[in-house]
mmCIF file with all atom_site columns, C-alpha atoms in Angstrom:
data_model
loop_
_atom_site.group_PDB
_atom_site.id
_atom_site.type_symbol
_atom_site.label_atom_id
_atom_site.label_alt_id
_atom_site.label_comp_id
_atom_site.label_asym_id
_atom_site.label_entity_id
_atom_site.label_seq_id
_atom_site.pdbx_PDB_ins_code
_atom_site.Cartn_x
_atom_site.Cartn_y
_atom_site.Cartn_z
_atom_site.occupancy
_atom_site.B_iso_or_equiv
_atom_site.pdbx_formal_charge
_atom_site.auth_seq_id
_atom_site.auth_comp_id
_atom_site.auth_asym_id
_atom_site.auth_atom_id
_atom_site.pdbx_PDB_model_num
ATOM 1   C CA . MET A 1 1   ? -0.058  0.151  -0.139  1.00 0.00 ? 1   MET A CA 1
ATOM 2   C CA . HIS A 1 2   ? 2.860   2.335  0.874   1.00 0.00 ? 2   HIS A CA 1
ATOM 3   C CA . LEU A 1 3   ? 4.878   1.521  -2.126  1.00 0.00 ? 3   LEU A CA 1
ATOM 4   C CA . PHE A 1 4   ? 1.308   2.448  -4.410  1.00 0.00 ? 4   PHE A CA 1
ATOM 5   C CA . LEU A 1 5   ? 0.919   5.826  -2.750  1.00 0.00 ? 5   LEU A CA 1
ATOM 6   C CA . PHE A 1 6   ? 4.408   6.478  -3.297  1.00 0.00 ? 6   PHE A CA 1
ATOM 7   C CA . PHE A 1 7   ? 3.786   6.178  -7.027  1.00 0.00 ? 7   PHE A CA 1
ATOM 8   C CA . ILE A 1 8   ? 1.031   8.051  -6.944  1.00 0.00 ? 8   ILE A CA 1
ATOM 9   C CA . ALA A 1 9   ? 3.074   10.846 -5.164  1.00 0.00 ? 9   ALA A CA 1
ATOM 10  C CA . ILE A 1 10  ? 5.668   10.414 -7.557  1.00 0.00 ? 10  ILE A CA 1
ATOM 11  C CA . LEU A 1 11  ? 3.187   10.804 -10.715 1.00 0.00 ? 11  LEU A CA 1
ATOM 12  C CA . CYS A 1 12  ? 1.651   13.834 -9.422  1.00 0.00 ? 12  CYS A CA 1
ATOM 13  C CA . PHE A 1 13  ? 5.026   15.443 -8.880  1.00 0.00 ? 13  PHE A CA 1
ATOM 14  C CA . ALA A 1 14  ? 6.106   14.565 -12.330 1.00 0.00 ? 14  ALA A CA 1
ATOM 15  C CA . GLN A 1 15  ? 2.516   15.661 -13.811 1.00 0.00 ? 15  GLN A CA 1
ATOM 16  C CA . ALA A 1 16  ? 2.947   19.196 -12.038 1.00 0.00 ? 16  ALA A CA 1
ATOM 17  C CA . LYS A 1 17  ? 6.430   19.717 -13.344 1.00 0.00 ? 17  LYS A CA 1
ATOM 18  C CA . SER A 1 18  ? 5.027   19.114 -16.881 1.00 0.00 ? 18  SER A CA 1
ATOM 19  C CA . ASN A 1 19  ? 2.182   21.319 -16.376 1.00 0.00 ? 19  ASN A CA 1
ATOM 20  C CA . GLU A 1 20  ? 4.759   24.229 -15.674 1.00 0.00 ? 20  GLU A CA 1
ATOM 21  C CA . LEU A 1 21  ? 6.228   23.684 -18.812 1.00 0.00 ? 21  LEU A CA 1
ATOM 22  C CA . THR A 1 22  ? 2.943   23.786 -20.699 1.00 0.00 ? 22  THR A CA 1
ATOM 23  C CA . SER A 1 23  ? 1.181   26.465 -18.584 1.00 0.00 ? 23  SER A CA 1
ATOM 24  C CA . PRO A 1 24  ? 2.603   29.193 -20.740 1.00 0.00 ? 24  PRO A CA 1
ATOM 25  C CA . LYS A 1 25  ? 1.663   27.878 -23.992 1.00 0.00 ? 25  LYS A CA 1
ATOM 26  C CA . LEU A 1 26  ? -1.664  26.848 -22.475 1.00 0.00 ? 26  LEU A CA 1
ATOM 27  C CA . TRP A 1 27  ? -2.366  30.581 -21.275 1.00 0.00 ? 27  TRP A CA 1
ATOM 28  C CA . ASN A 1 28  ? -1.311  32.152 -24.554 1.00 0.00 ? 28  ASN A CA 1
ATOM 29  C CA . LEU A 1 29  ? -3.778  29.523 -26.442 1.00 0.00 ? 29  LEU A CA 1
ATOM 30  C CA . PHE A 1 30  ? -6.448  30.440 -23.914 1.00 0.00 ? 30  PHE A CA 1
ATOM 31  C CA . LYS A 1 31  ? -6.082  34.108 -24.315 1.00 0.00 ? 31  LYS A CA 1
ATOM 32  C CA . ARG A 1 32  ? -6.048  33.677 -28.260 1.00 0.00 ? 32  ARG A CA 1
ATOM 33  C CA . VAL A 1 33  ? -8.919  31.806 -28.603 1.00 0.00 ? 33  VAL A CA 1
ATOM 34  C CA . HIS A 1 34  ? -11.125 33.348 -26.394 1.00 0.00 ? 34  HIS A CA 1
ATOM 35  C CA . LYS A 1 35  ? -10.015 36.671 -27.268 1.00 0.00 ? 35  LYS A CA 1
ATOM 36  C CA . LYS A 1 36  ? -8.688  37.778 -23.730 1.00 0.00 ? 36  LYS A CA 1
ATOM 37  C CA . GLN A 1 37  ? -7.321  41.122 -23.444 1.00 0.00 ? 37  GLN A CA 1
ATOM 38  C CA . TYR A 1 38  ? -6.201  42.838 -20.219 1.00 0.00 ? 38  TYR A CA 1
ATOM 39  C CA . VAL A 1 39  ? -5.817  46.410 -19.044 1.00 0.00 ? 39  VAL A CA 1
ATOM 40  C CA . ASN A 1 40  ? -2.571  46.309 -18.045 1.00 0.00 ? 40  ASN A CA 1
ATOM 41  C CA . VAL A 1 41  ? 0.345   44.199 -16.783 1.00 0.00 ? 41  VAL A CA 1
ATOM 42  C CA . GLU A 1 42  ? -1.422  43.565 -13.080 1.00 0.00 ? 42  GLU A CA 1
ATOM 43  C CA . GLU A 1 43  ? -4.538  42.610 -14.215 1.00 0.00 ? 43  GLU A CA 1
ATOM 44  C CA . GLU A 1 44  ? -3.067  39.911 -16.775 1.00 0.00 ? 44  GLU A CA 1
ATOM 45  C CA . ASN A 1 45  ? -0.949  38.779 -13.728 1.00 0.00 ? 45  ASN A CA 1
ATOM 46  C CA . TYR A 1 46  ? -3.897  38.086 -11.516 1.00 0.00 ? 46  TYR A CA 1
ATOM 47  C CA . ARG A 1 47  ? -6.033  36.610 -14.422 1.00 0.00 ? 47  ARG A CA 1
ATOM 48  C CA . ARG A 1 48  ? -2.855  34.191 -14.780 1.00 0.00 ? 48  ARG A CA 1
ATOM 49  C CA . THR A 1 49  ? -2.855  33.168 -11.414 1.00 0.00 ? 49  THR A CA 1
ATOM 50  C CA . ILE A 1 50  ? -6.492  32.260 -11.232 1.00 0.00 ? 50  ILE A CA 1
ATOM 51  C CA . PHE A 1 51  ? -5.797  30.463 -14.514 1.00 0.00 ? 51  PHE A CA 1
ATOM 52  C CA . ASP A 1 52  ? -3.065  28.360 -12.944 1.00 0.00 ? 52  ASP A CA 1
ATOM 53  C CA . GLY A 1 53  ? -4.758  27.637 -10.254 1.00 0.00 ? 53  GLY A CA 1
ATOM 54  C CA . ARG A 1 54  ? -8.024  26.308 -12.254 1.00 0.00 ? 54  ARG A CA 1
ATOM 55  C CA . LEU A 1 55  ? -5.498  24.048 -14.643 1.00 0.00 ? 55  LEU A CA 1
ATOM 56  C CA . ALA A 1 56  ? -3.795  22.703 -11.465 1.00 0.00 ? 56  ALA A CA 1
ATOM 57  C CA . MET A 1 57  ? -7.481  21.797 -10.322 1.00 0.00 ? 57  MET A CA 1
ATOM 58  C CA . ILE A 1 58  ? -8.557  20.508 -13.614 1.00 0.00 ? 58  ILE A CA 1
ATOM 59  C CA . ASN A 1 59  ? -5.185  18.323 -13.945 1.00 0.00 ? 59  ASN A CA 1
ATOM 60  C CA . GLN A 1 60  ? -5.705  16.972 -10.337 1.00 0.00 ? 60  GLN A CA 1
ATOM 61  C CA . HIS A 1 61  ? -9.592  15.862 -11.118 1.00 0.00 ? 61  HIS A CA 1
ATOM 62  C CA . ASN A 1 62  ? -8.342  14.432 -14.736 1.00 0.00 ? 62  ASN A CA 1
ATOM 63  C CA . PHE A 1 63  ? -5.872  12.404 -12.980 1.00 0.00 ? 63  PHE A CA 1
ATOM 64  C CA . GLU A 1 64  ? -8.383  11.402 -10.353 1.00 0.00 ? 64  GLU A CA 1
ATOM 65  C CA . ALA A 1 65  ? -10.664 10.469 -13.151 1.00 0.00 ? 65  ALA A CA 1
ATOM 66  C CA . ASN A 1 66  ? -8.008  8.215  -14.673 1.00 0.00 ? 66  ASN A CA 1
ATOM 67  C CA . LEU A 1 67  ? -7.832  6.521  -11.587 1.00 0.00 ? 67  LEU A CA 1
ATOM 68  C CA . GLY A 1 68  ? -11.379 5.612  -11.520 1.00 0.00 ? 68  GLY A CA 1
ATOM 69  C CA . LEU A 1 69  ? -12.196 8.147  -8.886  1.00 0.00 ? 69  LEU A CA 1
ATOM 70  C CA . HIS A 1 70  ? -14.658 10.329 -11.110 1.00 0.00 ? 70  HIS A CA 1
ATOM 71  C CA . THR A 1 71  ? -16.728 9.545  -13.985 1.00 0.00 ? 71  THR A CA 1
ATOM 72  C CA . TYR A 1 72  ? -15.992 12.832 -16.274 1.00 0.00 ? 72  TYR A CA 1
ATOM 73  C CA . THR A 1 73  ? -13.083 14.742 -17.105 1.00 0.00 ? 73  THR A CA 1
ATOM 74  C CA . LEU A 1 74  ? -12.816 18.911 -17.042 1.00 0.00 ? 74  LEU A CA 1
ATOM 75  C CA . THR A 1 75  ? -11.449 21.135 -19.740 1.00 0.00 ? 75  THR A CA 1
ATOM 76  C CA . ILE A 1 76  ? -10.799 25.011 -19.819 1.00 0.00 ? 76  ILE A CA 1
ATOM 77  C CA . ASN A 1 77  ? -13.312 26.890 -21.137 1.00 0.00 ? 77  ASN A CA 1
ATOM 78  C CA . GLN A 1 78  ? -13.722 30.739 -21.154 1.00 0.00 ? 78  GLN A CA 1
ATOM 79  C CA . PHE A 1 79  ? -14.304 31.386 -17.705 1.00 0.00 ? 79  PHE A CA 1
ATOM 80  C CA . ALA A 1 80  ? -10.922 29.688 -16.649 1.00 0.00 ? 80  ALA A CA 1
ATOM 81  C CA . ASP A 1 81  ? -9.379  33.290 -15.759 1.00 0.00 ? 81  ASP A CA 1
ATOM 82  C CA . MET A 1 82  ? -12.576 34.112 -13.343 1.00 0.00 ? 82  MET A CA 1
ATOM 83  C CA . THR A 1 83  ? -13.132 33.857 -10.009 1.00 0.00 ? 83  THR A CA 1
ATOM 84  C CA . TYR A 1 84  ? -16.505 31.797 -8.753  1.00 0.00 ? 84  TYR A CA 1
ATOM 85  C CA . ASP A 1 85  ? -18.224 34.962 -7.986  1.00 0.00 ? 85  ASP A CA 1
ATOM 86  C CA . GLU A 1 86  ? -17.271 36.409 -11.349 1.00 0.00 ? 86  GLU A CA 1
ATOM 87  C CA . ILE A 1 87  ? -18.473 33.215 -13.071 1.00 0.00 ? 87  ILE A CA 1
ATOM 88  C CA . VAL A 1 88  ? -21.660 33.588 -11.180 1.00 0.00 ? 88  VAL A CA 1
ATOM 89  C CA . ARG A 1 89  ? -22.217 37.143 -11.721 1.00 0.00 ? 89  ARG A CA 1
ATOM 90  C CA . THR A 1 90  ? -21.428 36.799 -15.561 1.00 0.00 ? 90  THR A CA 1
ATOM 91  C CA . ILE A 1 91  ? -23.952 33.769 -15.901 1.00 0.00 ? 91  ILE A CA 1
ATOM 92  C CA . SER A 1 92  ? -26.863 35.125 -13.841 1.00 0.00 ? 92  SER A CA 1
ATOM 93  C CA . ASN A 1 93  ? -26.159 38.718 -15.613 1.00 0.00 ? 93  ASN A CA 1
ATOM 94  C CA . LYS A 1 94  ? -26.708 36.988 -19.243 1.00 0.00 ? 94  LYS A CA 1
ATOM 95  C CA . TYR A 1 95  ? -29.704 35.041 -18.363 1.00 0.00 ? 95  TYR A CA 1
ATOM 96  C CA . THR A 1 96  ? -31.366 37.974 -16.346 1.00 0.00 ? 96  THR A CA 1
ATOM 97  C CA . MET A 1 97  ? -30.672 40.245 -19.577 1.00 0.00 ? 97  MET A CA 1
ATOM 98  C CA . SER A 1 98  ? -32.176 37.674 -22.021 1.00 0.00 ? 98  SER A CA 1
ATOM 99  C CA . LEU A 1 99  ? -35.206 36.870 -19.858 1.00 0.00 ? 99  LEU A CA 1
ATOM 100 C CA . ALA A 1 100 ? -35.779 40.431 -19.374 1.00 0.00 ? 100 ALA A CA 1
ATOM 101 C CA . THR A 1 101 ? -35.492 41.027 -23.260 1.00 0.00 ? 101 THR A CA 1
ATOM 102 C CA . LYS A 1 102 ? -37.641 38.090 -23.891 1.00 0.00 ? 102 LYS A CA 1
ATOM 103 C CA . ILE A 1 103 ? -40.547 39.407 -21.562 1.00 0.00 ? 103 ILE A CA 1
ATOM 104 C CA . SER A 1 104 ? -40.006 42.845 -22.596 1.00 0.00 ? 104 SER A CA 1
ATOM 105 C CA . THR A 1 105 ? -40.502 42.287 -26.417 1.00 0.00 ? 105 THR A CA 1
ATOM 106 C CA . LYS A 1 106 ? -43.493 39.700 -25.925 1.00 0.00 ? 106 LYS A CA 1
ATOM 107 C CA . SER A 1 107 ? -46.194 41.845 -24.507 1.00 0.00 ? 107 SER A CA 1
ATOM 108 C CA . ASP A 1 108 ? -48.710 39.911 -26.607 1.00 0.00 ? 108 ASP A CA 1
ATOM 109 C CA . ARG A 1 109 ? -48.515 36.767 -24.852 1.00 0.00 ? 109 ARG A CA 1
ATOM 110 C CA . GLN A 1 110 ? -51.466 34.665 -24.482 1.00 0.00 ? 110 GLN A CA 1
ATOM 111 C CA . ILE A 1 111 ? -52.322 33.030 -21.264 1.00 0.00 ? 111 ILE A CA 1
ATOM 112 C CA . PHE A 1 112 ? -52.696 29.265 -21.114 1.00 0.00 ? 112 PHE A CA 1
ATOM 113 C CA . ARG A 1 113 ? -56.002 27.908 -19.912 1.00 0.00 ? 113 ARG A CA 1
ATOM 114 C CA . PRO A 1 114 ? -55.997 24.126 -19.785 1.00 0.00 ? 114 PRO A CA 1
ATOM 115 C CA . PRO A 1 115 ? -59.089 22.100 -21.151 1.00 0.00 ? 115 PRO A CA 1
ATOM 116 C CA . SER A 1 116 ? -61.765 21.771 -18.893 1.00 0.00 ? 116 SER A CA 1
ATOM 117 C CA . ASN A 1 117 ? -61.661 17.771 -19.377 1.00 0.00 ? 117 ASN A CA 1
ATOM 118 C CA . LEU A 1 118 ? -57.917 17.624 -18.299 1.00 0.00 ? 118 LEU A CA 1
ATOM 119 C CA . SER A 1 119 ? -57.139 15.143 -15.612 1.00 0.00 ? 119 SER A CA 1
ATOM 120 C CA . ILE A 1 120 ? -54.032 15.503 -13.313 1.00 0.00 ? 120 ILE A CA 1
ATOM 121 C CA . PRO A 1 121 ? -52.585 12.428 -11.823 1.00 0.00 ? 121 PRO A CA 1
ATOM 122 C CA . ALA A 1 122 ? -52.644 12.234 -7.828  1.00 0.00 ? 122 ALA A CA 1
ATOM 123 C CA . THR A 1 123 ? -48.764 11.630 -7.892  1.00 0.00 ? 123 THR A CA 1
ATOM 124 C CA . VAL A 1 124 ? -45.918 12.543 -9.707  1.00 0.00 ? 124 VAL A CA 1
ATOM 125 C CA . GLY A 1 125 ? -42.854 11.071 -10.142 1.00 0.00 ? 125 GLY A CA 1
ATOM 126 C CA . GLN A 1 126 ? -39.596 12.333 -8.179  1.00 0.00 ? 126 GLN A CA 1
ATOM 127 C CA . TYR A 1 127 ? -37.341 13.872 -10.460 1.00 0.00 ? 127 TYR A CA 1
ATOM 128 C CA . LEU A 1 128 ? -34.546 15.933 -9.427  1.00 0.00 ? 128 LEU A CA 1
ATOM 129 C CA . LEU A 1 129 ? -34.680 19.319 -11.856 1.00 0.00 ? 129 LEU A CA 1
ATOM 130 C CA . THR A 1 130 ? -31.297 21.187 -12.351 1.00 0.00 ? 130 THR A CA 1
ATOM 131 C CA . GLU A 1 131 ? -30.209 23.397 -14.660 1.00 0.00 ? 131 GLU A CA 1
ATOM 132 C CA . LEU A 1 132 ? -26.597 23.304 -15.807 1.00 0.00 ? 132 LEU A CA 1
ATOM 133 C CA . PHE A 1 133 ? -24.400 25.941 -17.256 1.00 0.00 ? 133 PHE A CA 1
ATOM 134 C CA . LEU A 1 134 ? -21.703 23.781 -18.793 1.00 0.00 ? 134 LEU A CA 1
ATOM 135 C CA . THR A 1 135 ? -19.571 25.298 -21.785 1.00 0.00 ? 135 THR A CA 1
ATOM 136 C CA . LYS A 1 136 ? -17.002 23.400 -23.581 1.00 0.00 ? 136 LYS A CA 1
ATOM 137 C CA . CYS A 1 137 ? -13.964 24.194 -25.400 1.00 0.00 ? 137 CYS A CA 1
ATOM 138 C CA . THR A 1 138 ? -12.543 22.571 -28.251 1.00 0.00 ? 138 THR A CA 1
ATOM 139 C CA . CYS A 1 139 ? -9.180  22.573 -26.811 1.00 0.00 ? 139 CYS A CA 1
ATOM 140 C CA . ARG A 1 140 ? -9.042  19.594 -24.370 1.00 0.00 ? 140 ARG A CA 1
ATOM 141 C CA . LEU A 1 141 ? -5.973  18.899 -21.966 1.00 0.00 ? 141 LEU A CA 1
ATOM 142 C CA . ALA A 1 142 ? -4.024  15.936 -22.680 1.00 0.00 ? 142 ALA A CA 1
#
C-alpha cells in the first residue's frame, strides 16, 4: 500500500512539473482562443494566477478520473481566468438580461388555459430538476 501511494505521489509530482512547462503555452492559447485582453500587466498577472489555479484543479481532477475516482473529465473554457463569484455574476447577468429582453418584447402573450376535461394524476414521479450551465471548449487538455 505504501509503495502504491509513493508511486501516486511521484506521478503527481511529474505531472505538476510537466504542467509548469506547458502552462505558458496554454495561457497564450487560452487568451487567443477566447479573445482575452487585459487592461494592464497587473490585471493579466492576476488572471494568470487564477488560470494556473484552475489548470492545476483540472489536471488533478482528470488524474483522479483516470484512476476511476470520477466518471467525467474537465476542460478549460472561457471562464478559466475568472473567480467563482465572477462566473456566477456573468452567467446570472446574461440569463437575467436575456429573460428581461424576452419578456419585454413579448407583451402580446396569451395566457394558457387548460382544457376543462384535463385530468391531473394524484402523484408525480420524483425527479430532480437542475439547470446546469456547462460550456465546452474545443481545446482539451491532454
